[in-house]
XYZ file of C-alpha atoms in Angstrom:
71
model
C 10.623 -6.818 8.433
C 8.957 -7.532 5.078
C 5.496 -6.114 4.506
C 2.553 -8.463 5.101
C 1.135 -7.552 1.721
C 2.093 -7.176 -1.963
C 1.859 -3.864 -3.799
C -0.205 -4.394 -6.896
C -0.109 -0.827 -8.287
C -1.404 2.697 -8.159
C -4.929 3.674 -9.159
C -6.516 7.023 -9.757
C -10.154 7.588 -8.798
C -11.816 10.972 -8.911
C -8.389 12.566 -9.283
C -7.121 10.930 -6.123
C -4.238 8.467 -6.012
C -4.696 5.134 -4.245
C -2.241 2.268 -3.583
C -3.633 -1.177 -4.413
C -2.400 -3.874 -2.053
C -3.152 -7.563 -1.638
C -2.280 -10.305 0.871
C 0.628 -12.494 -0.205
C -0.452 -15.267 -2.553
C -3.863 -13.718 -3.255
C -5.480 -14.822 -6.467
C -8.855 -13.040 -6.429
C -9.753 -9.474 -7.252
C -11.942 -9.305 -4.101
C -8.766 -9.567 -2.015
C -7.363 -6.262 -3.261
C -7.545 -3.232 -1.005
C -7.232 0.413 -2.005
C -5.579 2.668 0.494
C -4.627 6.325 0.483
C -2.257 8.309 2.709
C -3.463 8.083 6.331
C -5.039 4.606 5.826
C -3.834 1.413 7.528
C -3.348 -1.759 5.568
C -6.132 -4.128 6.718
C -4.997 -6.681 9.284
C -1.653 -4.966 9.936
C -0.117 -1.989 11.680
C 1.330 -0.572 8.440
C 0.080 2.953 7.772
C 0.551 4.617 4.367
C 2.021 8.070 4.927
C 2.610 9.236 1.371
C 2.599 7.991 -2.184
C 4.328 9.316 -5.239
C 5.220 8.021 -8.720
C 8.085 5.803 -7.557
C 7.536 4.888 -3.918
C 5.185 4.446 -0.979
C 6.193 5.648 2.461
C 4.816 3.669 5.402
C 4.965 3.945 9.214
C 5.157 0.759 11.228
C 5.843 0.442 14.922
C 7.438 3.893 15.049
C 9.699 3.223 12.074
C 9.534 4.483 8.530
C 9.704 2.132 5.517
C 9.998 3.173 1.913
C 8.728 0.627 -0.626
C 9.495 1.099 -4.330
C 6.662 0.989 -6.896
C 7.191 -0.977 -10.042
C 7.058 1.050 -13.296
């Protein structure tokens, strides 16, 4: 099952790492969402479990998915 969002990148705010995600086909900055481990992606049942320099680990419907981050 492909994710119902696109990964835009990783942002650092106040020393904390966030994953920036957007709905597929989004064209406006206002459509971006910042999530951190423990957060759900808005409008989905994808939960971010962990985030490192090369990948994001999600839980969805009892399964684990690892999504690579672009350099």
